[in-house]
mmCIF file of C-alpha atoms and ligand atoms in Angstrom:
data_model
loop_
_atom_site.group_PDB
_atom_site.id
_atom_site.type_symbol
_atom_site.label_atom_id
_atom_site.label_comp_id
_atom_site.label_asym_id
_atom_site.label_seq_id
_atom_site.Cartn_x
_atom_site.Cartn_y
_atom_site.Cartn_z
ATOM 1 C CA MET B 1473 36.354 56.552 -133.062
ATOM 2 C CA ILE B 1474 36.870 59.998 -131.633
ATOM 3 C CA VAL B 1475 37.865 59.730 -127.995
ATOM 4 C CA ALA B 1476 35.275 60.842 -125.471
ATOM 5 C CA LEU B 1477 36.774 63.150 -122.911
ATOM 6 C CA PRO B 1478 33.943 64.502 -120.837
ATOM 7 C CA ASP B 1479 35.034 67.323 -118.567
ATOM 8 C CA ASP B 1480 32.872 65.996 -115.729
ATOM 9 C CA PRO B 1481 34.154 62.464 -114.973
ATOM 10 C CA ALA B 1482 31.211 61.659 -112.714
ATOM 11 C CA ARG B 1483 28.702 62.431 -115.452
ATOM 12 C CA GLY B 1484 30.974 61.083 -118.164
ATOM 13 C CA ALA B 1485 31.065 57.548 -116.824
ATOM 14 C CA SER B 1486 27.855 56.566 -118.579
ATOM 15 C CA VAL B 1487 28.564 58.493 -121.786
ATOM 16 C CA PRO B 1488 28.683 56.208 -124.840
ATOM 17 C CA ASP B 1489 31.916 56.224 -126.871
ATOM 18 C CA LYS B 1490 30.607 58.151 -129.818
ATOM 19 C CA PHE B 1491 29.087 60.894 -127.686
ATOM 20 C CA PHE B 1492 31.508 63.554 -126.611
ATOM 21 C CA ARG B 1493 31.320 66.894 -124.908
ATOM 22 C CA SER B 1494 34.903 67.983 -125.428
ATOM 23 C CA VAL B 1495 37.928 66.723 -127.296
ATOM 24 C CA LEU B 1496 41.353 67.808 -126.130
ATOM 25 C CA PRO B 1497 43.631 69.293 -128.796
ATOM 26 C CA GLY B 1498 46.242 66.762 -129.909
ATOM 27 C CA GLU B 1499 44.403 63.775 -128.425
ATOM 28 C CA PRO B 1500 45.053 60.702 -130.611
ATOM 29 C CA ARG B 1501 41.897 59.572 -132.332
ATOM 30 C CA GLU B 1502 40.781 57.221 -135.018
ATOM 31 C CA LEU B 1503 39.009 59.124 -137.790
ATOM 32 C CA PRO B 1504 35.672 57.769 -138.986
ATOM 33 C CA LYS B 1505 35.752 56.085 -142.393
ATOM 34 C CA ILE B 1506 34.832 58.510 -145.177
ATOM 35 C CA ASP B 1507 33.644 57.044 -148.487
ATOM 36 C CA THR B 1508 34.886 59.403 -151.199
ATOM 37 C CA SER B 1509 33.431 57.338 -154.060
ATOM 38 C CA VAL B 1510 29.791 58.234 -153.361
ATOM 39 C CA ALA B 1511 28.337 61.725 -152.930
ATOM 40 C CA HIS B 1512 27.000 62.589 -149.474
ATOM 41 C CA ILE B 1513 24.492 65.334 -148.866
ATOM 42 C CA ALA B 1514 26.496 66.955 -146.038
ATOM 43 C CA ARG B 1515 29.405 67.392 -148.459
ATOM 44 C CA VAL B 1516 27.288 68.381 -151.493
ATOM 45 C CA TYR B 1517 25.577 70.992 -149.309
ATOM 46 C CA ASP B 1518 29.008 72.192 -148.181
ATOM 47 C CA TYR B 1519 30.014 72.516 -151.847
ATOM 48 C CA TRP B 1520 26.887 74.565 -152.659
ATOM 49 C CA LEU B 1521 27.682 76.803 -149.683
ATOM 50 C CA GLY B 1522 31.208 77.402 -151.042
ATOM 51 C CA GLY B 1523 32.898 75.254 -148.339
ATOM 52 C CA LYS B 1524 36.046 73.151 -148.684
ATOM 53 C CA ASP B 1525 34.997 69.914 -146.979
ATOM 54 C CA ASN B 1526 33.854 68.072 -150.106
ATOM 55 C CA PHE B 1527 35.318 65.651 -152.646
ATOM 56 C CA ALA B 1528 35.305 65.429 -156.473
ATOM 57 C CA ILE B 1529 32.211 63.185 -156.506
ATOM 58 C CA ASP B 1530 30.291 65.671 -154.317
ATOM 59 C CA ARG B 1531 31.184 68.546 -156.648
ATOM 60 C CA GLU B 1532 30.226 66.486 -159.700
ATOM 61 C CA VAL B 1533 26.817 65.536 -158.292
ATOM 62 C CA GLY B 1534 26.323 69.051 -156.897
ATOM 63 C CA GLN B 1535 27.007 70.488 -160.376
ATOM 64 C CA LYS B 1536 24.533 68.112 -162.040
ATOM 65 C CA ALA B 1537 21.858 69.238 -159.595
ATOM 66 C CA LEU B 1538 22.705 72.900 -160.244
ATOM 67 C CA GLN B 1539 22.262 72.368 -163.982
ATOM 68 C CA ALA B 1540 18.676 71.326 -163.274
ATOM 69 C CA HIS B 1541 18.053 74.042 -160.683
ATOM 70 C CA PRO B 1542 20.658 76.840 -160.723
ATOM 71 C CA GLU B 1543 18.924 78.740 -157.897
ATOM 72 C CA THR B 1544 19.976 76.010 -155.469
ATOM 73 C CA VAL B 1545 23.063 78.006 -154.484
ATOM 74 C CA LEU B 1546 20.922 80.963 -153.424
ATOM 75 C CA SER B 1547 18.442 78.616 -151.813
ATOM 76 C CA VAL B 1548 21.006 76.964 -149.529
ATOM 77 C CA GLN B 1549 22.251 80.410 -148.524
ATOM 78 C CA ALA B 1550 18.660 81.433 -147.761
ATOM 79 C CA ASN B 1551 18.239 78.242 -145.716
ATOM 80 C CA ARG B 1552 21.382 78.945 -143.706
ATOM 81 C CA ARG B 1553 20.127 82.476 -142.997
ATOM 82 C CA PHE B 1554 16.772 81.084 -141.920
ATOM 83 C CA LEU B 1555 18.597 78.780 -139.501
ATOM 84 C CA ALA B 1556 20.436 81.749 -137.966
ATOM 85 C CA ARG B 1557 17.328 83.976 -137.799
ATOM 86 C CA SER B 1558 15.183 81.304 -136.202
ATOM 87 C CA VAL B 1559 17.832 80.467 -133.579
ATOM 88 C CA ARG B 1560 18.309 84.178 -132.840
ATOM 89 C CA HIS B 1561 14.561 84.657 -132.535
ATOM 90 C CA LEU B 1562 14.184 81.724 -130.131
ATOM 91 C CA ALA B 1563 17.146 82.874 -128.027
ATOM 92 C CA ALA B 1564 16.468 86.618 -128.026
ATOM 93 C CA GLU B 1565 12.673 86.848 -128.150
ATOM 94 C CA GLU B 1566 11.493 83.565 -126.634
ATOM 95 C CA GLY B 1567 14.194 83.035 -123.998
ATOM 96 C CA VAL B 1568 15.220 79.555 -125.215
ATOM 97 C CA ARG B 1569 18.522 78.483 -123.642
ATOM 98 C CA GLN B 1570 18.776 74.904 -124.938
ATOM 99 C CA PHE B 1571 18.815 73.590 -128.494
ATOM 100 C CA LEU B 1572 18.666 70.108 -129.973
ATOM 101 C CA ASP B 1573 19.957 70.453 -133.553
ATOM 102 C CA VAL B 1574 19.524 67.255 -135.609
ATOM 103 C CA GLY B 1575 21.030 67.123 -139.119
ATOM 104 C CA THR B 1576 23.651 69.646 -138.068
ATOM 105 C CA GLY B 1577 25.709 69.557 -141.241
ATOM 106 C CA LEU B 1578 29.353 70.490 -141.581
ATOM 107 C CA PRO B 1579 30.468 73.464 -139.506
ATOM 108 C CA SER B 1580 29.800 76.660 -141.420
ATOM 109 C CA ALA B 1581 29.208 80.316 -140.648
ATOM 110 C CA ASN B 1582 26.655 80.949 -137.894
ATOM 111 C CA ASN B 1583 26.390 77.494 -136.375
ATOM 112 C CA THR B 1584 23.512 77.151 -133.924
ATOM 113 C CA HIS B 1585 25.643 77.511 -130.768
ATOM 114 C CA GLU B 1586 27.427 80.600 -132.130
ATOM 115 C CA VAL B 1587 24.176 82.410 -132.883
ATOM 116 C CA ALA B 1588 22.479 81.360 -129.627
ATOM 117 C CA GLN B 1589 25.479 81.981 -127.384
ATOM 118 C CA ALA B 1590 25.965 85.436 -128.935
ATOM 119 C CA VAL B 1591 22.555 86.210 -127.403
ATOM 120 C CA ALA B 1592 22.914 84.147 -124.222
ATOM 121 C CA PRO B 1593 26.370 82.666 -123.497
ATOM 122 C CA GLU B 1594 24.929 80.106 -121.066
ATOM 123 C CA THR B 1595 23.040 78.337 -123.891
ATOM 124 C CA ARG B 1596 23.544 74.578 -124.276
ATOM 125 C CA VAL B 1597 23.446 72.992 -127.718
ATOM 126 C CA PHE B 1598 23.272 69.284 -128.492
ATOM 127 C CA TYR B 1599 24.182 68.455 -132.091
ATOM 128 C CA VAL B 1600 23.285 65.220 -133.896
ATOM 129 C CA ASP B 1601 24.202 64.035 -137.401
ATOM 130 C CA ASN B 1602 24.722 60.589 -138.929
ATOM 131 C CA ASP B 1603 27.401 61.445 -141.492
ATOM 132 C CA PRO B 1604 30.986 60.362 -140.750
ATOM 133 C CA ILE B 1605 32.408 63.560 -142.237
ATOM 134 C CA VAL B 1606 30.353 65.683 -139.859
ATOM 135 C CA LEU B 1607 31.664 63.513 -137.011
ATOM 136 C CA ALA B 1608 35.211 64.096 -138.278
ATOM 137 C CA HIS B 1609 34.667 67.856 -138.165
ATOM 138 C CA ALA B 1610 32.588 67.912 -134.997
ATOM 139 C CA ARG B 1611 35.477 69.355 -133.003
ATOM 140 C CA ALA B 1612 34.704 72.698 -134.693
ATOM 141 C CA LEU B 1613 31.180 72.522 -133.249
ATOM 142 C CA LEU B 1614 32.471 72.173 -129.717
ATOM 143 C CA THR B 1615 33.730 75.716 -129.347
ATOM 144 C CA SER B 1616 31.256 76.582 -126.649
ATOM 145 C CA SER B 1617 31.318 79.733 -124.578
ATOM 146 C CA ALA B 1618 32.686 79.051 -121.089
ATOM 147 C CA GLU B 1619 29.224 79.570 -119.575
ATOM 148 C CA GLY B 1620 27.413 77.280 -122.004
ATOM 149 C CA GLU B 1621 28.001 73.835 -123.421
ATOM 150 C CA THR B 1622 28.027 72.073 -126.783
ATOM 151 C CA ALA B 1623 28.005 68.354 -127.465
ATOM 152 C CA TYR B 1624 27.796 66.155 -130.523
ATOM 153 C CA LEU B 1625 26.248 62.732 -131.075
ATOM 154 C CA ASP B 1626 26.796 60.571 -134.145
ATOM 155 C CA ALA B 1627 23.276 59.172 -134.571
ATOM 156 C CA ASP B 1628 20.430 58.764 -137.026
ATOM 157 C CA LEU B 1629 17.376 61.009 -136.746
ATOM 158 C CA LYS B 1630 15.232 57.869 -136.859
ATOM 159 C CA ASN B 1631 16.809 56.639 -133.608
ATOM 160 C CA VAL B 1632 14.838 59.023 -131.430
ATOM 161 C CA ASP B 1633 15.422 57.057 -128.204
ATOM 162 C CA GLU B 1634 19.199 57.163 -128.692
ATOM 163 C CA ILE B 1635 19.075 60.909 -129.427
ATOM 164 C CA LEU B 1636 16.930 61.649 -126.376
ATOM 165 C CA ALA B 1637 19.138 59.521 -124.112
ATOM 166 C CA GLY B 1638 22.253 61.395 -125.272
ATOM 167 C CA ALA B 1639 20.642 64.828 -125.221
ATOM 168 C CA GLY B 1640 19.306 64.166 -121.730
ATOM 169 C CA GLN B 1641 22.876 64.158 -120.451
ATOM 170 C CA VAL B 1642 23.427 67.749 -121.561
ATOM 171 C CA LEU B 1643 19.979 69.327 -121.842
ATOM 172 C CA ASP B 1644 17.449 69.668 -119.020
ATOM 173 C CA PHE B 1645 14.174 68.299 -120.370
ATOM 174 C CA SER B 1646 12.187 70.068 -117.664
ATOM 175 C CA GLN B 1647 13.105 73.368 -119.391
ATOM 176 C CA PRO B 1648 12.158 74.553 -122.909
ATOM 177 C CA VAL B 1649 14.214 73.194 -125.801
ATOM 178 C CA GLY B 1650 14.473 74.526 -129.355
ATOM 179 C CA VAL B 1651 14.269 71.445 -131.592
ATOM 180 C CA MET B 1652 15.959 72.262 -134.915
ATOM 181 C CA LEU B 1653 15.152 70.031 -137.916
ATOM 182 C CA VAL B 1654 16.563 72.305 -140.593
ATOM 183 C CA ALA B 1655 16.906 70.837 -144.095
ATOM 184 C CA VAL B 1656 16.895 67.268 -142.787
ATOM 185 C CA LEU B 1657 13.324 65.892 -142.783
ATOM 186 C CA HIS B 1658 13.338 65.714 -146.604
ATOM 187 C CA LEU B 1659 16.029 63.041 -146.168
ATOM 188 C CA LEU B 1660 13.487 60.748 -144.505
ATOM 189 C CA ARG B 1661 11.186 58.849 -146.828
ATOM 190 C CA ASP B 1662 7.489 58.536 -146.015
ATOM 191 C CA ASP B 1663 8.014 54.889 -145.023
ATOM 192 C CA GLU B 1664 10.585 56.069 -142.454
ATOM 193 C CA ASP B 1665 7.769 57.888 -140.661
ATOM 194 C CA PRO B 1666 9.089 61.459 -140.420
ATOM 195 C CA GLN B 1667 5.853 62.538 -138.700
ATOM 196 C CA GLY B 1668 6.371 59.903 -135.996
ATOM 197 C CA VAL B 1669 9.972 61.101 -135.499
ATOM 198 C CA VAL B 1670 8.826 64.709 -135.078
ATOM 199 C CA ASP B 1671 6.008 63.711 -132.732
ATOM 200 C CA ARG B 1672 8.291 61.629 -130.498
ATOM 201 C CA LEU B 1673 10.891 64.402 -130.272
ATOM 202 C CA MET B 1674 8.253 66.989 -129.395
ATOM 203 C CA ALA B 1675 6.595 64.669 -126.862
ATOM 204 C CA ALA B 1676 9.902 64.576 -124.950
ATOM 205 C CA VAL B 1677 10.221 68.347 -124.501
ATOM 206 C CA PRO B 1678 8.088 70.475 -122.164
ATOM 207 C CA ALA B 1679 5.522 73.159 -122.950
ATOM 208 C CA GLY B 1680 7.308 76.355 -123.974
ATOM 209 C CA SER B 1681 9.611 74.396 -126.309
ATOM 210 C CA PHE B 1682 9.829 75.150 -130.034
ATOM 211 C CA LEU B 1683 10.063 73.182 -133.263
ATOM 212 C CA VAL B 1684 11.895 74.723 -136.236
ATOM 213 C CA ILE B 1685 11.718 73.068 -139.650
ATOM 214 C CA SER B 1686 12.880 73.825 -143.156
ATOM 215 C CA HIS B 1687 12.096 71.373 -145.921
ATOM 216 C CA LEU B 1688 12.562 71.173 -149.713
ATOM 217 C CA ALA B 1689 9.338 72.103 -151.515
ATOM 218 C CA SER B 1690 7.627 69.824 -154.020
ATOM 219 C CA ASP B 1691 5.126 72.515 -155.041
ATOM 220 C CA ILE B 1692 7.496 75.347 -156.037
ATOM 221 C CA GLN B 1693 9.256 75.439 -159.424
ATOM 222 C CA GLN B 1694 7.995 71.888 -159.762
ATOM 223 C CA GLU B 1695 9.715 70.721 -162.932
ATOM 224 C CA ALA B 1696 13.177 72.026 -162.082
ATOM 225 C CA MET B 1697 12.927 70.789 -158.485
ATOM 226 C CA ALA B 1698 11.765 67.331 -159.530
ATOM 227 C CA GLU B 1699 14.644 67.053 -162.008
ATOM 228 C CA MET B 1700 17.135 68.202 -159.357
ATOM 229 C CA GLY B 1701 15.724 65.589 -156.950
ATOM 230 C CA ARG B 1702 15.967 62.869 -159.608
ATOM 231 C CA ARG B 1703 19.610 63.695 -160.292
ATOM 232 C CA LEU B 1704 20.521 63.704 -156.605
ATOM 233 C CA ASN B 1705 18.605 60.514 -155.846
ATOM 234 C CA GLN B 1706 20.295 58.684 -158.733
ATOM 235 C CA GLU B 1707 23.739 59.360 -157.313
ATOM 236 C CA MET B 1708 23.370 59.415 -153.539
ATOM 237 C CA THR B 1709 22.537 56.739 -151.014
ATOM 238 C CA GLN B 1710 20.476 59.295 -149.079
ATOM 239 C CA GLN B 1711 17.206 59.923 -150.896
ATOM 240 C CA PHE B 1712 15.276 63.194 -151.077
ATOM 241 C CA THR B 1713 11.523 63.332 -150.580
ATOM 242 C CA MET B 1714 10.288 66.819 -151.368
ATOM 243 C CA ARG B 1715 6.987 67.793 -149.753
ATOM 244 C CA SER B 1716 4.275 70.356 -150.313
ATOM 245 C CA ARG B 1717 3.506 73.290 -148.048
ATOM 246 C CA ALA B 1718 0.474 71.403 -146.680
ATOM 247 C CA GLN B 1719 2.598 68.334 -145.890
ATOM 248 C CA VAL B 1720 5.264 70.429 -144.162
ATOM 249 C CA THR B 1721 2.592 72.309 -142.205
ATOM 250 C CA ARG B 1722 1.297 68.958 -140.911
ATOM 251 C CA PHE B 1723 4.614 68.362 -139.121
ATOM 252 C CA PHE B 1724 3.589 71.218 -136.795
ATOM 253 C CA ASP B 1725 0.237 69.635 -135.866
ATOM 254 C CA GLY B 1726 -0.614 70.201 -132.192
ATOM 255 C CA LEU B 1727 1.786 73.158 -131.939
ATOM 256 C CA THR B 1728 1.173 76.904 -132.319
ATOM 257 C CA LEU B 1729 2.839 78.292 -135.432
ATOM 258 C CA LEU B 1730 4.681 81.580 -134.999
ATOM 259 C CA ASP B 1731 3.998 84.326 -137.543
ATOM 260 C CA PRO B 1732 4.224 84.271 -140.517
ATOM 261 C CA GLY B 1733 3.411 80.524 -140.506
ATOM 262 C CA VAL B 1734 4.924 78.146 -143.029
ATOM 263 C CA VAL B 1735 6.522 80.211 -145.799
ATOM 264 C CA LEU B 1736 9.591 79.979 -147.999
ATOM 265 C CA THR B 1737 12.829 80.408 -146.035
ATOM 266 C CA HIS B 1738 13.490 83.960 -147.252
ATOM 267 C CA GLN B 1739 9.947 85.008 -146.286
ATOM 268 C CA TRP B 1740 10.358 83.953 -142.636
ATOM 269 C CA ARG B 1741 11.083 87.203 -140.768
ATOM 270 C CA PRO B 1742 13.791 88.437 -143.201
ATOM 271 C CA GLY B 1743 16.349 90.671 -141.521
ATOM 272 C CA SER B 1744 17.054 92.861 -144.539
ATOM 273 C CA GLU B 1745 15.786 93.614 -148.033
ATOM 274 C CA ALA B 1746 18.625 91.513 -149.436
ATOM 275 C CA GLU B 1747 17.537 88.526 -147.314
ATOM 276 C CA ALA B 1748 13.927 88.979 -148.391
ATOM 277 C CA ALA B 1749 15.031 89.015 -152.027
ATOM 278 C CA THR B 1750 17.182 85.837 -151.893
ATOM 279 C CA PRO B 1751 14.910 83.122 -153.258
ATOM 280 C CA GLY B 1752 14.563 79.889 -151.318
ATOM 281 C CA VAL B 1753 12.833 76.666 -152.324
ATOM 282 C CA LEU B 1754 12.445 75.254 -148.834
ATOM 283 C CA TRP B 1755 9.306 75.639 -146.744
ATOM 284 C CA ALA B 1756 10.128 76.959 -143.304
ATOM 285 C CA GLY B 1757 8.378 77.550 -140.014
ATOM 286 C CA ALA B 1758 8.685 77.632 -136.248
ATOM 287 C CA ALA B 1759 6.082 76.701 -133.667
ATOM 288 C CA ARG B 1760 5.625 76.675 -129.886
ATOM 289 C CA LYS B 1761 4.483 73.716 -127.845
ATOM 290 C CA GLY B 1762 1.725 74.559 -125.383
HETATM 291 C C1 SAM U 150 21.368 69.711 -146.032
HETATM 292 S S1 SAM U 150 22.286 69.403 -144.565
HETATM 293 C C2 SAM U 150 21.589 70.618 -143.462
HETATM 294 C C3 SAM U 150 22.577 71.167 -142.456
HETATM 295 C C4 SAM U 150 22.014 72.248 -141.531
HETATM 296 N N1 SAM U 150 20.911 71.753 -140.736
HETATM 297 C C5 SAM U 150 21.562 73.443 -142.322
HETATM 298 O O1 SAM U 150 20.372 73.580 -142.582
HETATM 299 O O2 SAM U 150 22.415 74.249 -142.716
HETATM 300 C C6 SAM U 150 21.505 67.906 -143.975
HETATM 301 C C7 SAM U 150 22.296 67.208 -142.871
HETATM 302 O O3 SAM U 150 21.451 66.184 -142.318
HETATM 303 C C8 SAM U 150 22.237 65.023 -142.123
HETATM 304 N N2 SAM U 150 21.340 63.865 -142.167
HETATM 305 C C9 SAM U 150 20.713 63.347 -143.233
HETATM 306 N N3 SAM U 150 19.954 62.300 -142.893
HETATM 307 C C10 SAM U 150 20.108 62.156 -141.548
HETATM 308 C C11 SAM U 150 19.596 61.225 -140.601
HETATM 309 N N4 SAM U 150 18.757 60.252 -140.970
HETATM 310 N N5 SAM U 150 19.968 61.361 -139.308
HETATM 311 C C12 SAM U 150 20.826 62.344 -138.927
HETATM 312 N N6 SAM U 150 21.343 63.258 -139.787
HETATM 313 C C13 SAM U 150 20.992 63.162 -141.081
HETATM 314 C C14 SAM U 150 23.250 65.032 -143.248
HETATM 315 O O4 SAM U 150 24.380 64.251 -142.934
HETATM 316 C C15 SAM U 150 23.556 66.516 -143.370
HETATM 317 O O5 SAM U 150 24.646 66.878 -142.574
#
């Protein structure tokens, strides 16, 4: 278990072991157990993004998926750019200074806190993921600006109460929060009640908060996408459930969608012609509460 070393001892007393706000360089720690015999989506995604934090099995499964849907590489890049654009928009245009980012993924270029703190250094970001490899690399997500704060919790998106209890120690739930569910809801099956998870998270944040979602599409390039999903689901313990634009739009029920609504990632406020031209197969949107 990574040692929790909160920099405020008074507040840190009630912090659970696996929740940490800072880790001192050189501090002895027990690394989480990483299973290298089964592919994990965090590592397959890292492979598609050209990262180095993946194993042979992740590359093998990632390759099989690419054979079914070669555009996946461009699509994950488009998703990553959507993540950065939506965070920048919330920070720069909507004044959001707190983010709850669930399904963080392995550290990559333009992590949420880097994009947000480039706009407003005082921004606080609470990261959550349930993969041991993301926990092992979480130190790289804790490079907050001095004025802001970052924290990481090893937890499952389905455990909303645990996430809210942890986040409540870093984020102020009386102020707007940007809730980021980017490329993660398709890893919850229908019987795991993704709508209920979204609703409970959004019920906990005040008016003026935002929900950002991207989600693999079931109604775009249907045959290739279905085959890619089949190949991934055969080999991974995590299972993909792709959803249609209408199903993804329903996640935003009760909120006010920002323009241009729910569109493919590259169509959501592209920052350049190149971004607009990079095809994505994930539906994406952002919406305001209240
Ligand atoms: C495809 S990656 C997306 C990373 C990042 N949000 C992005 O869009 O670049 C999905 C991440 O969600 C995490 N994840 C999957 N199921 C989860 C769950 N039930 N609870 C928490 N995290 C989960 C995986 O471990 C992985 O790191």
